[in-house]
XYZ file of N, CA, C and O in Angstrom:
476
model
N -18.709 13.123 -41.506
C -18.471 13.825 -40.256
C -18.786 12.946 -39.056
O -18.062 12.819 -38.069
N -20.056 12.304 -39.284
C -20.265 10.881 -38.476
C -18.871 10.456 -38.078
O -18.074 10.938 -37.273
N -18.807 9.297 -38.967
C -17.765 8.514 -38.891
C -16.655 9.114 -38.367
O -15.932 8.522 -37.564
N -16.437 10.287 -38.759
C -14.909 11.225 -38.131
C -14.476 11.111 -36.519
O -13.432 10.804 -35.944
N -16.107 11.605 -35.988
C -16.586 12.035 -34.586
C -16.600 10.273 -33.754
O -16.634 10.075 -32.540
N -16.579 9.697 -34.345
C -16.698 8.153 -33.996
C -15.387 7.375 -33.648
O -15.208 6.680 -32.648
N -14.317 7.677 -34.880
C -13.018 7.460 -34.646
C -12.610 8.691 -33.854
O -11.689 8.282 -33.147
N -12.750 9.644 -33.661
C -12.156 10.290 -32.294
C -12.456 10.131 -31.018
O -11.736 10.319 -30.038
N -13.876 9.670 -31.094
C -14.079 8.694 -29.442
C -13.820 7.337 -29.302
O -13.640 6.779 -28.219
N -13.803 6.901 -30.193
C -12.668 6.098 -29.858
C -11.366 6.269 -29.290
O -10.879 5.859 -28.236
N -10.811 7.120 -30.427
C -9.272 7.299 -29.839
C -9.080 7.895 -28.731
O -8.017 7.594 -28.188
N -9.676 8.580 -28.236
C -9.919 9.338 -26.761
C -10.442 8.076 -25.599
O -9.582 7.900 -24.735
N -11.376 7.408 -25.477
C -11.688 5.713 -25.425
C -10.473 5.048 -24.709
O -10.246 4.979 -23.501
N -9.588 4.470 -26.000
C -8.514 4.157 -25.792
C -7.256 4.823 -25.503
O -6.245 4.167 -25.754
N -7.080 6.212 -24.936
C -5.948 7.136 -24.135
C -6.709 6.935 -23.099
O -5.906 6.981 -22.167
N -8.131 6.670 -22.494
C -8.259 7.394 -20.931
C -8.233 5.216 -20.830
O -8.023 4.619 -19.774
N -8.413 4.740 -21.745
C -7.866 3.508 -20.828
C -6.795 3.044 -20.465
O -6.395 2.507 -19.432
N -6.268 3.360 -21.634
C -4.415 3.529 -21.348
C -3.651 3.987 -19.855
O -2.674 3.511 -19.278
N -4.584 5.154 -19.511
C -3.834 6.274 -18.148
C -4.635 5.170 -17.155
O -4.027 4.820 -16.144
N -5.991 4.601 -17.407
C -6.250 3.821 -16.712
C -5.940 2.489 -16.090
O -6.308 2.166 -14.960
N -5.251 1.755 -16.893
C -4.418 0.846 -16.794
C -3.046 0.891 -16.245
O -2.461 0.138 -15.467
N -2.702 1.922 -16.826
C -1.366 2.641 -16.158
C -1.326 2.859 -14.761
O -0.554 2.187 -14.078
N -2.167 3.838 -14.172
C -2.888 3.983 -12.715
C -3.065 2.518 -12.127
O -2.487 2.512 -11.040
N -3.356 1.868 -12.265
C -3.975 0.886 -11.862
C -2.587 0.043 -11.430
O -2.312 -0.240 -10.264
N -1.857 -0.264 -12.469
C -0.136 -0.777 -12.078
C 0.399 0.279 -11.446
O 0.961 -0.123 -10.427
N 0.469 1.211 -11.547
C 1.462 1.621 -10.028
C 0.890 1.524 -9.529
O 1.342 0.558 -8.915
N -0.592 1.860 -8.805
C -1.164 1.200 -7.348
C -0.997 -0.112 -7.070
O -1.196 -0.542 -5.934
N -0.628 -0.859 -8.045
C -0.792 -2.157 -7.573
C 0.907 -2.526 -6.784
O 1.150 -3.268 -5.832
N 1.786 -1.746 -7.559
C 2.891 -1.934 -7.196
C 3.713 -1.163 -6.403
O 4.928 -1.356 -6.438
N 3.105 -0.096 -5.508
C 3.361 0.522 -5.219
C 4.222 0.563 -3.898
O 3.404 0.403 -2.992
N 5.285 0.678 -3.438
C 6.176 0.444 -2.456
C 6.235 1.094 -1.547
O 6.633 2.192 -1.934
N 6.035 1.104 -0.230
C 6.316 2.470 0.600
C 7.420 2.168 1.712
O 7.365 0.968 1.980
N 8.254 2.724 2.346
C 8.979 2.721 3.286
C 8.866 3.683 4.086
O 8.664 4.809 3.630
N 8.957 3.491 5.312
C 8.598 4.785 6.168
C 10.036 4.305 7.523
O 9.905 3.335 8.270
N 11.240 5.205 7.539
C 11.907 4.561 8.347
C 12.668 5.850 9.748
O 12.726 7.043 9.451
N 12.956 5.567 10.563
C 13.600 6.185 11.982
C 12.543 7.444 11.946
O 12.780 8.621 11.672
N 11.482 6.913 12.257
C 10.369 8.313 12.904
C 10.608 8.174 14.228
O 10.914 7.185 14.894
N 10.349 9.769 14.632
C 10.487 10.268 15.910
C 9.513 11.175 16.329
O 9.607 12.359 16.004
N 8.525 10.737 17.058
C 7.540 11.643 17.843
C 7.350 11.719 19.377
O 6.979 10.815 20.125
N 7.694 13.033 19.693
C 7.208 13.359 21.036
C 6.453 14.369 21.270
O 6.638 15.316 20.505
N 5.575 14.517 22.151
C 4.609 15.605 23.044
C 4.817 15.882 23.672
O 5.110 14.968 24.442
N 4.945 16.902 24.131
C 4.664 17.426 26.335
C 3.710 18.290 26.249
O 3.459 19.318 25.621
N 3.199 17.572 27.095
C 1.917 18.449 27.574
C 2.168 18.689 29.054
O 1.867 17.844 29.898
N 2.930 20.287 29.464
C 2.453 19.785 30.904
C 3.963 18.966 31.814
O 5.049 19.457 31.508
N 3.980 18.202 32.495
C 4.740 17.582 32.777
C 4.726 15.977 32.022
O 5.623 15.134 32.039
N 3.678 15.928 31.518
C 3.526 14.605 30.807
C 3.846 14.599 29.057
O 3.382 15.217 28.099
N 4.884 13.556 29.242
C 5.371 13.378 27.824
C 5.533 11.995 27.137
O 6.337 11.122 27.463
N 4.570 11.949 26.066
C 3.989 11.016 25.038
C 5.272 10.559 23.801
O 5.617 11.499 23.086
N 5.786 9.547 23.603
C 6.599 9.474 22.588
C 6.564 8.066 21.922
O 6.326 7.005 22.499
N 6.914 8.297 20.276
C 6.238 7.031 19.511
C 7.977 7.322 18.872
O 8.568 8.373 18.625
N 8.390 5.916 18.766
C 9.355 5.599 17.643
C 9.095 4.630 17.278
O 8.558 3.694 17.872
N 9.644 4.767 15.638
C 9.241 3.340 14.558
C 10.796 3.718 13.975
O 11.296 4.802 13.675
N 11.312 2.384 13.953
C 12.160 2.269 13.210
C 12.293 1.723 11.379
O 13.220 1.931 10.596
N 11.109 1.053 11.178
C 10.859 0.879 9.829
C 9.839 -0.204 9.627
O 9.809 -1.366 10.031
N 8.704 0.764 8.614
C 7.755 0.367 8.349
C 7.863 -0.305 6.496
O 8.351 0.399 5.613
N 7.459 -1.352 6.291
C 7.632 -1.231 4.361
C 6.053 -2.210 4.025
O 5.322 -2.985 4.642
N 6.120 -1.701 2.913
C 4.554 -2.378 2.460
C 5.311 -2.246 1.217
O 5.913 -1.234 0.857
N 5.190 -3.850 0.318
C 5.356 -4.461 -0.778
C 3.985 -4.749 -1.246
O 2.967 -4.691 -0.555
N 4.081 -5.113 -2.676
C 3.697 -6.032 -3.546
C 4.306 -7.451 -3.836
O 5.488 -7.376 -4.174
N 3.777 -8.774 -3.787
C 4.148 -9.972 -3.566
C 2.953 -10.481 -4.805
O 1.880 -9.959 -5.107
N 3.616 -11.668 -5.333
C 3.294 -12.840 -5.899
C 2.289 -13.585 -5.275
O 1.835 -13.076 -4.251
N 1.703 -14.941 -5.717
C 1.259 -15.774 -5.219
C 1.461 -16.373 -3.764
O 0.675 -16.557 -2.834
N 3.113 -16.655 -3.963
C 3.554 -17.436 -3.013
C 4.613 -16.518 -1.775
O 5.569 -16.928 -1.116
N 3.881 -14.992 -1.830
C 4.220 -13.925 -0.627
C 5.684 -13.339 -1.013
O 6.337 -12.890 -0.070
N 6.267 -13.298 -2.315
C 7.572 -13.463 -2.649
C 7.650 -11.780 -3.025
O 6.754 -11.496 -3.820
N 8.355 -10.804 -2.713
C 8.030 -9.375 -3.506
C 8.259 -8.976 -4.241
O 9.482 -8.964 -4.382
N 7.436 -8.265 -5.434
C 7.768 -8.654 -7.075
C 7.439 -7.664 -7.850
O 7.217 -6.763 -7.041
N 7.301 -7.333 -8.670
C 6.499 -6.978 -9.265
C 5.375 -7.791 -10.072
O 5.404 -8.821 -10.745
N 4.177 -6.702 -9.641
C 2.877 -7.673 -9.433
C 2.245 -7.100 -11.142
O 2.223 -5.902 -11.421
N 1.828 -8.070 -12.021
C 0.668 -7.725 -13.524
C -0.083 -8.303 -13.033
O 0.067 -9.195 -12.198
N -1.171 -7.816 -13.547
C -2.564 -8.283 -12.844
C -3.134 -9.298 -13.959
O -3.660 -8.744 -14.925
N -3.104 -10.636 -13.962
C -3.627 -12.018 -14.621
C -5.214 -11.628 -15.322
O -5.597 -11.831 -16.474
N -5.700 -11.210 -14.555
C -7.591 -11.056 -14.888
C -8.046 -9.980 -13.623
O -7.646 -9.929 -12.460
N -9.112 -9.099 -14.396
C -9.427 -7.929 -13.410
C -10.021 -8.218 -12.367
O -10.393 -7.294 -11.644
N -10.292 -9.653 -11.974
C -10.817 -10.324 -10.378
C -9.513 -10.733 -9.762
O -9.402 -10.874 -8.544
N -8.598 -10.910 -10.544
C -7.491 -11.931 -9.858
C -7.313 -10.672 -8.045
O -7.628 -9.519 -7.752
N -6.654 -11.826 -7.353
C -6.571 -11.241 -5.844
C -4.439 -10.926 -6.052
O -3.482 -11.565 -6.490
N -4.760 -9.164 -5.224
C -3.552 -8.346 -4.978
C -3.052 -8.857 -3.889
O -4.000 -9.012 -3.119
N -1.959 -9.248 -3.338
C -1.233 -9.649 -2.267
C -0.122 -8.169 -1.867
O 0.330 -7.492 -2.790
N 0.099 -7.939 -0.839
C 1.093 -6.860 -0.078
C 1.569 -7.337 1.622
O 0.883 -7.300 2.644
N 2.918 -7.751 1.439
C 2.803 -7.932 2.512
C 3.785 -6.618 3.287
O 4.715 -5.911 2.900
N 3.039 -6.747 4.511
C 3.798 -4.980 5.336
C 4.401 -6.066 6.763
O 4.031 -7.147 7.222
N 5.728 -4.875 7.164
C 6.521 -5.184 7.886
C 6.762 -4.268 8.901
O 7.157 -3.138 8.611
N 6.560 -4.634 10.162
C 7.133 -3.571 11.043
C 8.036 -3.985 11.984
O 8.084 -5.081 12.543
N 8.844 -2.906 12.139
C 10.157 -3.613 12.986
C 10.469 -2.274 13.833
O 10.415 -1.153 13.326
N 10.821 -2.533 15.263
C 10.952 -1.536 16.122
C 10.097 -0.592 16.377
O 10.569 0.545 16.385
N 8.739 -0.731 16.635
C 7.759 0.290 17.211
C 7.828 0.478 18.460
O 7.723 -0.562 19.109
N 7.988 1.574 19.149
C 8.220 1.752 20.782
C 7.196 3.050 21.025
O 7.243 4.060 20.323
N 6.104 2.828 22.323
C 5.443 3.875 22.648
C 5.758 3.777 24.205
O 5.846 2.886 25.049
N 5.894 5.288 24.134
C 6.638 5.373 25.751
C 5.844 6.817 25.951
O 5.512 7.683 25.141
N 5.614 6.634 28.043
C 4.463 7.630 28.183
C 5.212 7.686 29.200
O 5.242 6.590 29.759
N 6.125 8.820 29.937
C 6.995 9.496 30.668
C 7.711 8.544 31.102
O 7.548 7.905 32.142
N 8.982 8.368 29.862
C 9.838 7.885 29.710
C 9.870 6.221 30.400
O 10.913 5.805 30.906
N 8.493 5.279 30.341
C 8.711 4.446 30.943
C 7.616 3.670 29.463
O 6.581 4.072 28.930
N 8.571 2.316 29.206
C 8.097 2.305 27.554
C 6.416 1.083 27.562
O 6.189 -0.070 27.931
N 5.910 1.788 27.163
C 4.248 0.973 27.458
C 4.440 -0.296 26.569
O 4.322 -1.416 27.064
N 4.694 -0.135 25.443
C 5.141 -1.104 23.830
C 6.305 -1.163 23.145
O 6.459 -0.787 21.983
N 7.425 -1.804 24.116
C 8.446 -1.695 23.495
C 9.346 -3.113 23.185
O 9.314 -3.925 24.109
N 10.160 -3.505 21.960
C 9.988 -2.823 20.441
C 9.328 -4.346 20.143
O 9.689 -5.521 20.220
N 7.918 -3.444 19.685
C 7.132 -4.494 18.614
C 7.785 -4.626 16.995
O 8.191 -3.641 16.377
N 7.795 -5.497 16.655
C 8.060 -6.346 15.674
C 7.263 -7.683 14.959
O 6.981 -8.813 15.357
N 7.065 -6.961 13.740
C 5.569 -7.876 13.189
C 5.286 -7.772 11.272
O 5.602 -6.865 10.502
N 4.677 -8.916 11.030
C 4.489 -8.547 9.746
C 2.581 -9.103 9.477
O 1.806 -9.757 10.175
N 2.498 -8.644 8.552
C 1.121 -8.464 8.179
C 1.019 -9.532 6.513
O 2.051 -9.584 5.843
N -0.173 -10.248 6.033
C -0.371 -10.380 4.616
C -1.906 -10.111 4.374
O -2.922 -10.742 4.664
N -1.610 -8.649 3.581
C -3.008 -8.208 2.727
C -3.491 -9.304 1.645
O -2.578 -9.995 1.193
N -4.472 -9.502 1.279
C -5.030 -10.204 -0.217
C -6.064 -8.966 0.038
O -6.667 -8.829 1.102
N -6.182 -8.140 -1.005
C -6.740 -7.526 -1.871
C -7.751 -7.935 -3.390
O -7.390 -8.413 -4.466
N -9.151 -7.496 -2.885
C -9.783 -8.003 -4.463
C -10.314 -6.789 -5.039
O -11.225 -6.124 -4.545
N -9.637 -6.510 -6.217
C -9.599 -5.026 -6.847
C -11.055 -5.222 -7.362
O -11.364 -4.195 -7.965
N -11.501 -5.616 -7.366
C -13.012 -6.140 -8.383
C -14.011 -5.315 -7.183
O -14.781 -4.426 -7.546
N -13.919 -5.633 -6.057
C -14.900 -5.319 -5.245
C -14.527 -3.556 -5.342
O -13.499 -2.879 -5.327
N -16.425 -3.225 -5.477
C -16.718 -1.831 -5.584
C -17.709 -1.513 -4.835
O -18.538 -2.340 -4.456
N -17.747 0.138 -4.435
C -18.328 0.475 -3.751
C -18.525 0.219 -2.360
O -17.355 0.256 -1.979
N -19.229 -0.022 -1.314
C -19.625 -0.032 0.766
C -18.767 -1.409 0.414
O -17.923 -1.658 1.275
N -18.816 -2.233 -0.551
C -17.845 -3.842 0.160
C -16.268 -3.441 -0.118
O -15.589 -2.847 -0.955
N -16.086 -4.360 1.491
C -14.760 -4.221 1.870
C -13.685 -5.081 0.392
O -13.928 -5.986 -0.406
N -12.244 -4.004 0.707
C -11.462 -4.933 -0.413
C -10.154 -5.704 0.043
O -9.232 -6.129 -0.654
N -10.382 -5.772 1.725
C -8.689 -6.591 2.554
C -9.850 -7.690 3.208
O -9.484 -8.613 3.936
């Protein structure tokens, strides 16, 4: 009965590492696009307005290339690089930030846990 109870934690063991590993690759690869947002306010006679024309955050390779990312060793460093193109903030109709255009490169170290930072 020992032994029984032993090979079933195991096998239970190896399913929650499985979902764990699993989890772990789609976060790593995870893609987002966010594109033609439109926000305005009025408050009043005063009116606040944000447009983005397209935001994307990849997963990249070594050499910033976008890929799909396997993780080498559980220290190895995550790369994402994000893109923004056409951000405009306009505060009664006269444009404060208009159109920013920019890109970003994350390195990510999945290893770091807990209060330490991981960008």
């Amino acid at each position: 009965a020992a032994k029984l109870r032993a090979v079933a934690a195991s096998d239970e063991e190896q399913k929650a590492g499985y979902a764990q590993r699993m989890a772990a690759k789609i976060v790593d690869n995870l893609e987002i696009t966010v594109a033609d947002v439109r926000v305005e306010v009025a408050l009043g006679d005063a009116t606040t307005g944000l447009e983005l024309e397209r935001l994307e955050m990849r997963a990249c390779d070594e050499s910033w290339t976008p890929t799909f990312v396997e993780r080498k060793t559980a220290t190895g460093l995550l790369r994402n690089l994000v893109a923004l193109k056409g951000l405009r903030v306009a505060w009664d109709a006269d444009d404060v930030l208009a159109p920013l255009d920019g890109s970003l490169r994350l390195t990510r170290n999945p290893s770091c846990v807990g209060d330490a930072p991981q960008y």
